Amino acid sequence: MARDAIVAEELTYRYGELTAVDHISFNVAESEILGFLGPNGAGKTTTFKMLTGQLKPKGGQARLLGMDVMKNVEKVQGEIGVCFETTNLYEQMSALENLNLFARLFGMRSFDGNALLERVGLPGRGKDRVETYSKGMKQRLMVARAILNRPRVLFLDEPTAGLDPTSSETIRNIILEERERGATVFLTTHDMLEADKLSDRVAFMNQGEIVALDTPHQLKQQHGKRALKAKVAGDDGGLEDREITLDTPETPEAVRKLFSQEKVITIHSEEATLEDIFISLTGRGLV
Amino acid sequence: MNWRIIGTLVAKDFSLFFRNKLFAALTAIAFIFYIVVYFVMPSTVNENLEIGLYSPVTLPVFTGMQEEGLEVETVASEEALKEGVIEGKYVAGVSLPADMMEKLASQQKPTVSLYFTPDVPQEMKDTVALIIRELAYLQTGQPLNIEVTEEILGPDMTGTPIPPRDRLRPLLAIMILMVEMMGLANLLSEELERGTVHALLVTPMSIKELFIAKGITGTGLAFGQSVLFMLLVGGFGGGPLIILIALLLGAVLVTGVAFLISSVSKDFMSVLAWSIPAFIILMVPSFSILFPGAITNWIKILPSYYLVDIVHRVANFGSGWGDVWLNLLILLGFCLVITWLGIFFLRRRVR
């Protein structure tokens, strides 16, 4: 059984009167990808900051790799990689200079920046100043910086937000490669499809609390409904829609009737999305 | 404390500082400009003796006295006379008493008051007193029987006369420190606004190491340039070690101010907006060297007064440890307080 890489126990943070994170508890196993979802202001970034040692919790405890984050902050930070939501690179420096700077801060004696740039899809651009890069290139460089120390826990805050499909795909592949290497990934995102595709489990956060935490499949099973959607020939020669809810006692009879009594033109099954589930749990959207 | 991390950050900051074209150019231009200004200023002292005279009675010998090397200008009041001396218009001010003639006639000693700027040499004071006695003799035809009192307007700095360029030296040195203050404040402000500081703080680097690195960068930039300037203008003559220590403390002081400025600035324009008042306030004491009589006690609340005073007295008058130790101590105190405040507020902003 995999050990826990991240453990949050009753983690709490308040900004004055406002409780941004309210006694949340969860754990993330080694080599697991946890998708951390929630609308703006839900407390995701505050949680992210407490787990990475940037904010001291007002209550509860965060442990990474068995260490109390606040008591061993520098040791913990030596084992993690962090990719921020907003670009925070040294723009007047080249990509290689950026990477070499952080490699030195992590105390890495041998480091091949060019190989890393090639891995994130930026071959041959190492000597160019970052200010000349496009948004997608900068984001790929941010991911490269986050993984350069081969972190045991990788924190990614909206790594593909606003990116073109190619850049997004490159970053998703890197996340999966890092997981394969053995890294635990804490992924904050608004992108439901991305979370569904990448995450082993997802946590829904709303108003400072975790309202659901499970695998995407289980969440859909528990909170969503599956349906068959069909288009049948209508009496006037046009097409009419039919929908049959799956997983109910009436489903077999309804399916039999559909095929015996109607002329089915197209039929497909449809699952609830994570966004549907989030809305059903919280009564609000993700943005 | 991880010195490898600190060294890495300092190297990065120096590299970034000189990649900022504006500040790199400003640093170079300002440095060259100050050197040029120094060498353009006269290196000799005006040998003409310009004396202001306040005489409530008509004494033709006094008022009409104009000889080679001596210029006497009559003023309307004693206050105007003092003002002229303070502003450096006259080397000395002579105030004759209203009852001078009566006292001379009755064999009493009239009292003539002499006013001097703080750095007038003793020889000059003696000369002026001698001239007054000589004029009194010419006026009355009798052996001199007057009493001369001297008053120094500001601290007495008896010694050799100071050429204008050397008076300017502390001002130029402090201006160099100020330019670096703005440069460091901008560097810090950019680091905060672009969020790069957060990227640094999720590495094994501690916030203490971050501040030490920034402190070394700021102090190094300011100290290095002010030392180079003083070397080029021959400012280490009086007591090199004292001046080095004073410049080092000055560099720490402007680093502390830069921390404070960056804790409230959001971009280059706000750095500029906060730096200019700081620049002006910290430069005020330098003008007291240019206009010596202008020193009043309030100026001593400005930390830069102690830096300017040490540099001026040591470089221009050869003062030693015994003369400036208290100023060094006060300057150190200001450095500690301002740097602590800078770190306190900047740390809050970083967090």
XYZ file of C-alpha atoms in Angstrom:
638
model
C 0.000 0.000 0.000
C 1.345 3.391 -0.994
C 2.297 5.784 1.780
C 0.802 9.238 1.991
C 2.913 11.978 0.462
C 0.578 14.775 1.521
C -1.517 14.810 4.675
C -3.731 17.741 5.646
C -5.355 17.548 9.061
C -7.966 20.123 10.045
C -6.086 22.689 7.988
C -7.471 26.168 8.587
C -6.636 29.664 7.433
C -8.375 32.964 8.101
C -7.871 36.379 6.546
C -9.182 38.531 9.359
C -12.832 37.600 9.797
C -12.982 35.585 6.586
C -12.295 31.869 6.913
C -10.651 30.960 3.612
C -9.924 27.338 4.510
C -12.116 25.717 7.122
C -10.758 22.616 8.879
C -10.083 20.565 5.763
C -8.546 17.107 5.965
C -7.359 14.917 3.125
C -4.390 12.850 2.073
C -2.639 12.143 -1.210
C -0.784 8.881 -1.694
C 2.671 8.656 -3.237
C 2.538 8.659 -7.053
C -1.055 9.783 -7.010
C -2.463 12.739 -8.946
C -5.009 14.689 -6.944
C -7.112 17.171 -8.879
C -8.099 20.043 -6.629
C -11.140 21.765 -8.063
C -13.245 24.695 -7.062
C -14.432 28.111 -8.153
C -12.454 31.311 -7.595
C -12.306 32.173 -3.897
C -12.997 28.604 -2.792
C -9.709 28.427 -0.860
C -7.652 26.401 -3.368
C -4.721 28.816 -3.574
C -4.644 29.312 0.198
C -4.488 25.540 0.649
C -1.793 25.394 -2.036
C 0.238 28.023 -0.170
C -0.087 26.262 3.179
C 0.998 22.941 1.684
C 4.056 24.529 0.035
C 5.152 26.411 3.161
C 4.281 29.875 1.868
C 1.566 30.433 4.477
C 1.495 29.331 8.079
C -1.829 27.648 8.891
C -3.958 29.289 11.563
C -5.035 25.858 12.635
C -4.404 22.208 11.880
C -1.332 20.736 10.313
C 0.090 19.985 6.885
C 2.573 17.151 6.499
C 4.571 16.366 3.386
C 6.585 13.172 3.062
C 6.116 12.622 6.779
C 7.442 16.079 7.751
C 5.506 18.905 9.375
C 5.653 21.591 6.659
C 6.071 24.599 8.944
C 8.631 22.949 11.190
C 10.760 21.719 8.290
C 9.908 24.270 5.657
C 13.305 24.428 3.937
C 13.703 20.640 3.976
C 10.194 20.207 2.571
C 10.820 22.822 -0.102
C 13.904 20.936 -1.201
C 11.659 17.985 -2.081
C 8.893 19.797 -3.927
C 8.401 21.538 -7.236
C 5.920 24.365 -7.625
C 4.373 25.768 -10.781
C 2.447 28.968 -10.131
C -0.700 30.102 -11.875
C 0.789 33.423 -12.958
C 4.058 33.614 -14.819
C 6.865 34.531 -12.454
C 10.039 34.031 -14.420
C 13.015 36.370 -14.643
C 12.072 37.811 -18.008
C 15.356 39.624 -18.612
C 17.234 36.367 -18.256
C 17.353 33.535 -20.770
C 15.492 30.274 -20.216
C 18.739 28.485 -19.416
C 19.776 31.187 -16.969
C 16.421 30.854 -15.235
C 16.779 27.100 -14.947
C 20.444 27.246 -13.892
C 19.595 29.788 -11.168
C 16.993 27.482 -9.630
C 19.198 24.419 -10.068
C 21.862 26.205 -8.005
C 19.275 27.171 -5.357
C 18.343 23.489 -5.108
C 22.030 22.652 -4.762
C 22.156 20.566 -7.936
C 25.729 19.988 -9.007
C 25.037 18.535 -12.433
C 22.115 19.781 -14.388
C 21.331 19.605 -18.097
C 19.099 22.558 -18.848
C 19.024 21.887 -22.572
C 17.679 18.364 -22.065
C 14.953 19.696 -19.808
C 14.002 22.389 -22.314
C 13.793 19.732 -25.009
C 11.517 17.695 -22.780
C 9.064 20.580 -22.393
C 9.119 21.340 -26.104
C 11.506 24.278 -26.123
C 14.542 22.888 -27.927
C 17.037 25.432 -29.205
C 15.419 28.360 -27.363
C 17.497 28.143 -24.199
C 19.588 31.216 -24.873
C 16.672 33.469 -25.780
C 15.455 35.934 -23.204
C 12.188 34.862 -21.614
C 10.601 38.232 -22.482
C 10.640 37.100 -26.131
C 8.611 33.944 -25.356
C 4.891 33.438 -26.004
C 2.554 32.664 -23.103
C 2.575 28.951 -23.910
C 6.365 28.862 -24.024
C 6.611 30.673 -20.709
C 4.200 28.220 -19.122
C 6.227 25.281 -20.416
C 9.331 26.896 -18.954
C 7.483 27.306 -15.622
C 6.748 23.582 -15.660
C 10.392 22.859 -16.524
C 11.470 24.960 -13.534
C 9.030 23.082 -11.287
C 10.396 19.661 -12.229
C 14.097 20.460 -12.552
C 14.938 19.144 -9.063
C 13.070 15.863 -9.726
C 10.575 16.707 -6.957
C 8.885 13.992 -4.905
C 5.774 16.156 -4.716
C 4.791 18.403 -7.601
C 2.364 21.285 -7.057
C 0.745 22.709 -10.162
C -1.619 25.682 -10.007
C -3.668 25.981 -13.202
C -0.756 24.813 -15.380
C -2.694 24.875 -18.641
C -4.919 27.919 -18.104
C -5.255 29.955 -21.278
C -2.859 27.836 -23.297
C -3.124 26.570 -26.855
C -3.965 22.860 -27.288
C -0.379 21.897 -28.176
C 1.124 23.527 -25.096
C -1.625 22.068 -22.901
C -1.009 18.595 -24.273
C 2.756 18.924 -23.697
C 2.149 19.887 -20.090
C -0.376 17.075 -19.510
C 2.119 14.559 -20.858
C 4.784 15.886 -18.520
C 2.420 15.548 -15.555
C 1.798 11.918 -16.455
C 5.532 11.304 -16.955
C 6.261 12.779 -13.546
C 3.685 10.505 -11.975
C 5.300 7.555 -13.765
C 8.640 8.614 -12.300
C 7.073 8.349 -8.842
C 6.139 11.946 -8.093
C 2.933 12.825 -6.290
C 1.014 15.547 -8.103
C -1.263 18.132 -6.515
C -3.084 19.709 -9.434
C -5.264 22.770 -9.078
C -7.379 23.407 -12.125
C -10.587 24.833 -13.486
C -10.497 22.490 -16.443
C -12.895 19.640 -15.643
C -11.886 17.569 -18.632
C -8.234 17.890 -17.716
C -8.947 16.907 -14.121
C -11.020 13.961 -15.305
C -8.326 12.827 -17.703
C -5.320 13.221 -15.405
C -6.459 12.786 -11.827
C -6.567 9.571 -9.870
C -8.846 11.362 -7.437
C -10.454 14.764 -7.396
C -11.387 16.990 -4.481
C -14.142 19.575 -4.832
C -13.618 22.639 -2.715
C -16.304 25.193 -2.018
C -16.322 28.076 0.463
C -13.274 26.809 2.296
C -14.507 23.225 2.671
C -13.955 20.008 0.756
C -17.424 18.917 -0.346
C -16.409 15.727 -2.153
C -13.235 13.696 -2.622
C -13.060 10.532 -4.661
C -12.086 9.097 -8.015
C -13.833 10.743 -10.967
C -15.581 7.442 -11.717
C -16.898 7.068 -8.180
C -18.079 10.659 -8.061
C -19.991 10.157 -11.283
C -21.432 6.953 -9.944
C -22.503 8.541 -6.693
C -23.611 11.971 -7.759
C -24.237 11.880 -11.501
C -26.690 10.107 -13.730
C -25.931 8.156 -16.869
C -28.347 8.240 -19.765
C -28.946 6.896 -23.245
C -29.662 9.596 -25.771
C -31.307 8.625 -29.006
C -32.635 10.314 -32.101
C -35.649 8.610 -33.602
C -37.655 9.169 -36.783
C -40.686 11.347 -36.109
C -44.144 11.068 -37.614
C -43.572 14.124 -39.802
C -40.306 12.729 -41.201
C -38.109 14.771 -38.891
C -35.938 13.676 -35.925
C -37.072 13.521 -32.329
C -34.966 13.178 -29.121
C -35.398 10.416 -26.605
C -33.548 10.022 -23.272
C -33.485 6.976 -21.032
C -31.926 7.167 -17.573
C -29.573 4.247 -16.981
C -28.993 2.260 -13.800
C -32.659 2.281 -12.699
C -35.075 -0.710 -12.428
C -37.071 0.690 -15.303
C -34.115 0.977 -17.670
C -34.348 -2.499 -19.387
C -38.024 -2.065 -20.188
C -37.513 1.451 -21.482
C -34.683 0.295 -23.777
C -36.780 -2.613 -25.092
C -39.663 -0.262 -25.822
C -37.413 2.212 -27.582
C -36.144 -0.351 -30.059
C -39.482 -2.130 -30.549
C -41.711 0.886 -30.949
C -39.483 3.515 -32.561
C -37.151 3.768 -35.484
C -33.830 4.612 -33.851
C -31.544 6.685 -36.103
C -28.655 7.355 -33.653
C -28.020 6.335 -30.054
C -25.239 7.013 -27.560
C -24.659 6.902 -23.810
C -23.892 10.050 -21.855
C -22.198 10.423 -18.473
C -22.427 13.305 -16.068
C -19.367 15.590 -16.212
C -17.413 16.639 -13.136
C -18.854 20.090 -13.617
C -22.406 18.683 -13.464
C -21.484 16.938 -10.260
C -19.932 20.044 -8.788
C -23.059 22.028 -9.600
C -25.284 19.364 -8.123
C -23.193 19.340 -4.926
C -22.783 23.059 -4.429
C -25.480 24.683 -6.481
C -22.913 26.860 -8.232
C -20.590 26.714 -11.240
C -16.819 26.448 -11.209
C -15.918 29.908 -12.497
C 22.744 30.079 6.881
C 23.469 28.786 3.380
C 26.105 31.012 1.779
C 25.911 29.128 -1.520
C 22.289 30.215 -1.845
C 23.111 33.777 -0.792
C 25.976 33.927 -3.298
C 23.707 32.645 -6.068
C 21.097 35.306 -5.302
C 23.648 38.113 -5.114
C 25.153 37.088 -8.474
C 21.649 36.998 -9.966
C 20.780 40.431 -8.561
C 23.970 42.053 -9.821
C 23.347 40.541 -13.235
C 19.738 41.784 -13.279
C 20.702 45.232 -12.028
C 23.015 45.816 -14.948
C 20.535 44.333 -17.417
C 18.063 47.035 -16.487
C 19.147 49.457 -19.183
C 17.667 52.480 -17.439
C 19.447 51.944 -14.147
C 22.666 50.743 -15.741
C 22.734 53.911 -17.865
C 21.681 56.094 -14.946
C 24.424 54.641 -12.771
C 27.109 55.159 -15.407
C 25.955 58.632 -16.460
C 25.499 59.845 -12.886
C 28.904 58.505 -11.900
C 30.677 60.179 -14.804
C 28.685 63.375 -14.283
C 29.681 63.599 -10.621
C 33.324 63.056 -11.462
C 33.153 65.759 -14.155
C 31.374 68.170 -11.794
C 34.043 67.605 -9.195
C 36.902 68.357 -11.559
C 35.129 71.304 -13.174
C 34.687 73.037 -9.817
C 37.488 75.427 -8.767
C 40.292 73.723 -6.947
C 41.615 76.932 -5.375
C 40.213 79.315 -2.825
C 39.391 82.937 -3.631
C 42.222 84.889 -1.981
C 40.275 88.170 -1.914
C 39.100 89.085 1.522
C 35.426 89.967 1.269
C 34.243 91.635 4.422
C 30.778 92.820 5.324
C 30.559 95.917 7.471
C 27.740 97.158 9.635
C 28.494 100.633 10.853
C 25.708 102.653 12.521
C 28.086 105.658 12.684
C 29.864 107.274 9.771
C 33.480 106.227 9.833
C 34.957 107.197 6.446
C 38.136 105.187 6.919
C 36.125 102.013 7.464
C 33.453 102.499 4.841
C 35.815 103.729 2.148
C 38.426 101.061 2.679
C 39.121 99.198 -0.575
C 42.570 97.838 -1.143
C 44.033 95.114 -3.276
C 42.819 91.843 -1.864
C 40.295 93.508 0.397
C 36.684 94.247 -0.463
C 34.435 95.872 2.102
C 30.694 96.030 1.590
C 28.501 98.034 3.890
C 25.234 96.490 4.990
C 22.169 98.072 6.547
C 21.790 96.005 9.703
C 23.526 93.545 11.945
C 21.041 90.862 10.881
C 21.876 91.441 7.211
C 25.538 91.168 8.133
C 25.046 87.797 9.852
C 22.981 86.569 6.946
C 25.727 87.533 4.495
C 28.273 85.594 6.535
C 26.010 82.532 6.816
C 25.385 82.545 3.091
C 29.105 82.689 2.451
C 28.938 86.119 0.847
C 31.551 87.477 3.256
C 34.494 85.739 4.826
C 33.894 87.876 7.857
C 31.361 90.339 9.129
C 32.413 93.409 11.100
C 29.905 95.120 13.338
C 30.927 98.463 14.785
C 29.161 99.758 17.888
C 27.003 102.878 17.604
C 28.988 104.579 20.363
C 32.403 103.793 18.933
C 33.547 107.370 18.446
C 32.338 108.501 21.868
C 34.110 105.648 23.583
C 37.328 106.221 21.700
C 37.127 109.911 22.570
C 36.583 109.142 26.250
C 39.462 106.670 26.313
C 37.054 103.749 26.757
C 37.271 100.484 24.825
C 34.581 100.119 22.194
C 33.673 96.521 21.394
C 33.816 95.488 17.727
C 32.056 92.223 16.910
C 33.438 89.950 14.191
C 31.377 87.182 12.613
C 32.989 84.272 10.773
C 31.901 81.252 8.812
C 32.697 78.004 10.607
C 35.606 76.944 8.437
C 37.511 80.236 8.254
C 41.112 79.531 9.252
C 42.609 81.114 12.347
C 45.095 83.065 10.210
C 42.179 84.704 8.446
C 40.512 85.607 11.725
C 43.749 87.147 12.989
C 44.114 89.092 9.755
C 40.618 90.529 9.953
C 41.121 91.528 13.597
C 44.407 93.187 12.630
C 42.760 95.101 9.800
C 40.086 96.402 12.150
C 42.673 97.600 14.625
C 44.612 99.226 11.784
C 41.511 100.978 10.479
C 40.633 102.191 13.954
C 44.121 103.639 14.233
C 43.743 105.387 10.886
C 40.369 106.740 11.943
C 41.435 108.129 15.298
C 45.163 108.660 14.882
C 45.679 107.054 18.233
C 47.175 103.743 19.294
C 44.513 101.082 19.218
C 42.296 100.742 22.165
C 39.427 98.537 21.054
C 38.135 95.174 22.122
C 37.414 92.630 19.415
C 35.017 89.757 20.014
C 34.674 86.836 17.618
C 31.556 84.824 16.974
C 31.458 81.697 14.855
C 28.173 81.174 13.068
C 27.895 77.364 13.160
C 30.466 74.801 14.354
C 34.024 76.055 14.360
C 36.140 74.281 11.773
C 39.399 76.115 11.911
C 41.910 74.846 9.362
C 42.915 75.304 5.796
C 40.444 76.935 3.402
C 38.415 74.375 1.446
C 38.265 74.597 -2.354
C 34.678 74.469 -3.685
C 35.220 71.088 -5.333
C 36.153 69.551 -2.000
C 33.114 71.092 -0.343
C 31.070 69.368 -3.018
C 32.624 65.963 -2.380
C 30.251 64.759 0.375
C 27.260 65.901 -1.674
C 28.418 63.958 -4.723
C 29.236 60.890 -2.640
C 25.777 60.862 -1.110
C 24.152 61.378 -4.516
C 25.915 58.259 -5.761
C 24.507 56.331 -2.803
C 21.046 57.695 -3.573
C 21.076 56.548 -7.197
C 21.882 53.039 -6.020
C 19.079 53.295 -3.467
C 16.611 53.854 -6.300
C 18.146 51.024 -8.318
C 17.813 48.528 -5.479
C 14.291 49.677 -4.615
C 13.284 49.140 -8.234
C 14.925 45.708 -8.329
C 13.049 44.648 -5.190
C 9.785 46.150 -6.342
C 10.016 44.274 -9.663
C 10.765 41.048 -7.820
C 7.626 41.504 -5.740
C 5.362 42.624 -8.557
C 6.404 39.888 -10.969
C 6.078 37.286 -8.236
C 9.594 35.936 -8.740
C 10.165 36.293 -5.011
C 7.471 33.639 -4.443
C 9.245 31.305 -6.829
C 12.420 31.811 -4.779
C 10.609 31.202 -1.504
C 9.459 27.717 -2.485
C 13.061 26.599 -2.915
C 15.196 25.563 0.083
C 16.087 29.245 0.544
C 14.877 30.929 3.741
C 13.478 34.453 3.922
C 16.464 35.401 6.085
C 18.830 34.364 3.287
C 16.743 36.371 0.846
C 17.147 39.542 2.925
C 20.846 38.982 3.486
C 21.344 38.554 -0.255
C 19.369 41.700 -1.050
C 21.251 43.589 1.637
C 24.601 42.492 0.239
C 23.539 43.469 -3.284
C 22.325 46.933 -2.259
C 25.192 47.675 0.071
C 27.730 46.316 -2.387
C 26.456 48.406 -5.285
C 26.293 51.619 -3.262
C 29.507 51.082 -1.334
C 31.523 50.019 -4.377
C 30.603 53.066 -6.382
C 31.028 55.566 -3.569
C 34.472 54.122 -2.791
C 35.451 54.312 -6.446
C 34.264 57.911 -6.581
C 36.207 58.880 -3.473
C 39.291 57.180 -4.886
C 39.012 59.081 -8.158
C 38.534 62.453 -6.461
C 41.199 61.834 -3.854
C 38.760 61.764 -0.979
C 40.654 59.285 1.180
C 43.422 61.691 2.174
C 42.286 62.499 5.709
C 41.591 59.078 7.183
C 40.845 56.302 4.714
C 39.580 53.779 7.240
C 37.110 56.205 8.828
C 35.803 57.263 5.424
C 35.504 53.634 4.314
C 33.502 52.795 7.423
C 31.327 55.889 6.977
C 30.631 55.011 3.340
C 29.853 51.420 4.289
C 27.361 52.623 6.890
C 25.954 55.049 4.314
C 25.506 52.150 1.891
C 23.701 50.118 4.581
C 21.526 53.143 5.325
C 20.392 53.576 1.707
C 19.795 49.825 1.468
C 17.460 50.096 4.452
C 15.688 53.029 2.821
C 15.444 51.009 -0.414
C 13.755 48.188 1.551
C 11.264 50.701 2.937
C 10.569 52.212 -0.494
C 10.074 48.820 -2.133
C 7.690 47.768 0.629
C 5.268 50.484 -0.498
C 6.022 50.640 -4.244
C 4.233 48.787 -6.986
C 6.150 49.767 -10.090
C 8.925 51.956 -11.404
C 6.830 55.129 -11.167
C 5.932 54.561 -7.535
C 9.568 53.749 -6.767
C 10.427 57.091 -8.332
C 7.643 58.874 -6.463
C 8.849 57.557 -3.088
C 12.538 57.894 -3.886
C 12.517 61.566 -4.795
C 11.356 62.827 -1.368
C 13.816 60.442 0.306
C 16.511 61.667 -2.080
C 15.838 65.332 -1.254
C 15.580 64.818 2.506
C 18.771 62.791 2.727
C 20.662 65.286 0.566
C 19.802 68.344 2.670
C 22.756 67.942 5.065
C 25.183 68.050 2.130
C 24.126 71.614 1.440
C 25.193 72.574 4.919
C 28.740 71.887 3.755
C 28.281 74.147 0.765
C 26.694 76.844 2.939
C 28.350 76.254 6.281
C 26.418 78.711 8.410
C 23.138 77.052 7.437
C 23.664 74.237 9.930
C 21.089 74.334 12.632
C 20.249 71.648 15.100
C 17.188 70.286 13.310
C 19.367 68.940 10.527
C 20.844 66.480 12.999
C 17.654 64.455 12.969
C 18.529 63.390 9.418
C 20.695 60.273 9.378
C 22.648 61.462 6.348
C 23.921 64.461 8.346
C 26.276 62.158 10.217
C 27.587 60.571 7.036
C 28.144 63.936 5.357
C 29.722 65.428 8.449
C 32.155 62.542 8.872
C 33.201 62.576 5.222
C 33.591 66.364 5.207
C 35.524 66.598 8.429
C 37.800 63.672 7.759
C 38.438 64.300 4.055
C 38.702 68.080 4.256
C 40.028 68.766 7.747
C 41.866 65.575 8.605
C 39.683 64.852 11.648
C 40.452 61.587 13.412
C 38.603 58.876 15.341
C 38.433 61.059 18.433
C 36.506 63.735 16.541
C 34.015 61.559 14.709
C 33.446 58.459 16.840
C 30.159 59.757 18.178
C 28.915 60.537 14.673
C 29.917 57.049 13.556
C 28.010 55.571 16.450
C 24.898 57.630 15.731
C 25.112 56.718 12.035
C 25.371 53.042 12.993
C 22.297 53.458 15.185
C 20.331 55.016 12.334
C 21.469 52.188 10.025
C 20.256 49.522 12.425
C 16.887 51.173 12.997
C 16.170 51.966 9.335
C 17.347 48.563 8.090
C 15.246 46.797 10.724
C 12.203 48.860 9.745
C 12.880 48.159 6.068
C 13.104 44.410 6.674
C 9.997 44.458 8.877
C 7.794 46.172 6.295
C 9.247 44.382 3.292
C 8.832 41.019 4.990
C 5.167 41.787 5.587
C 4.757 42.610 1.921
C 6.571 39.458 0.801
C 4.386 37.318 3.017
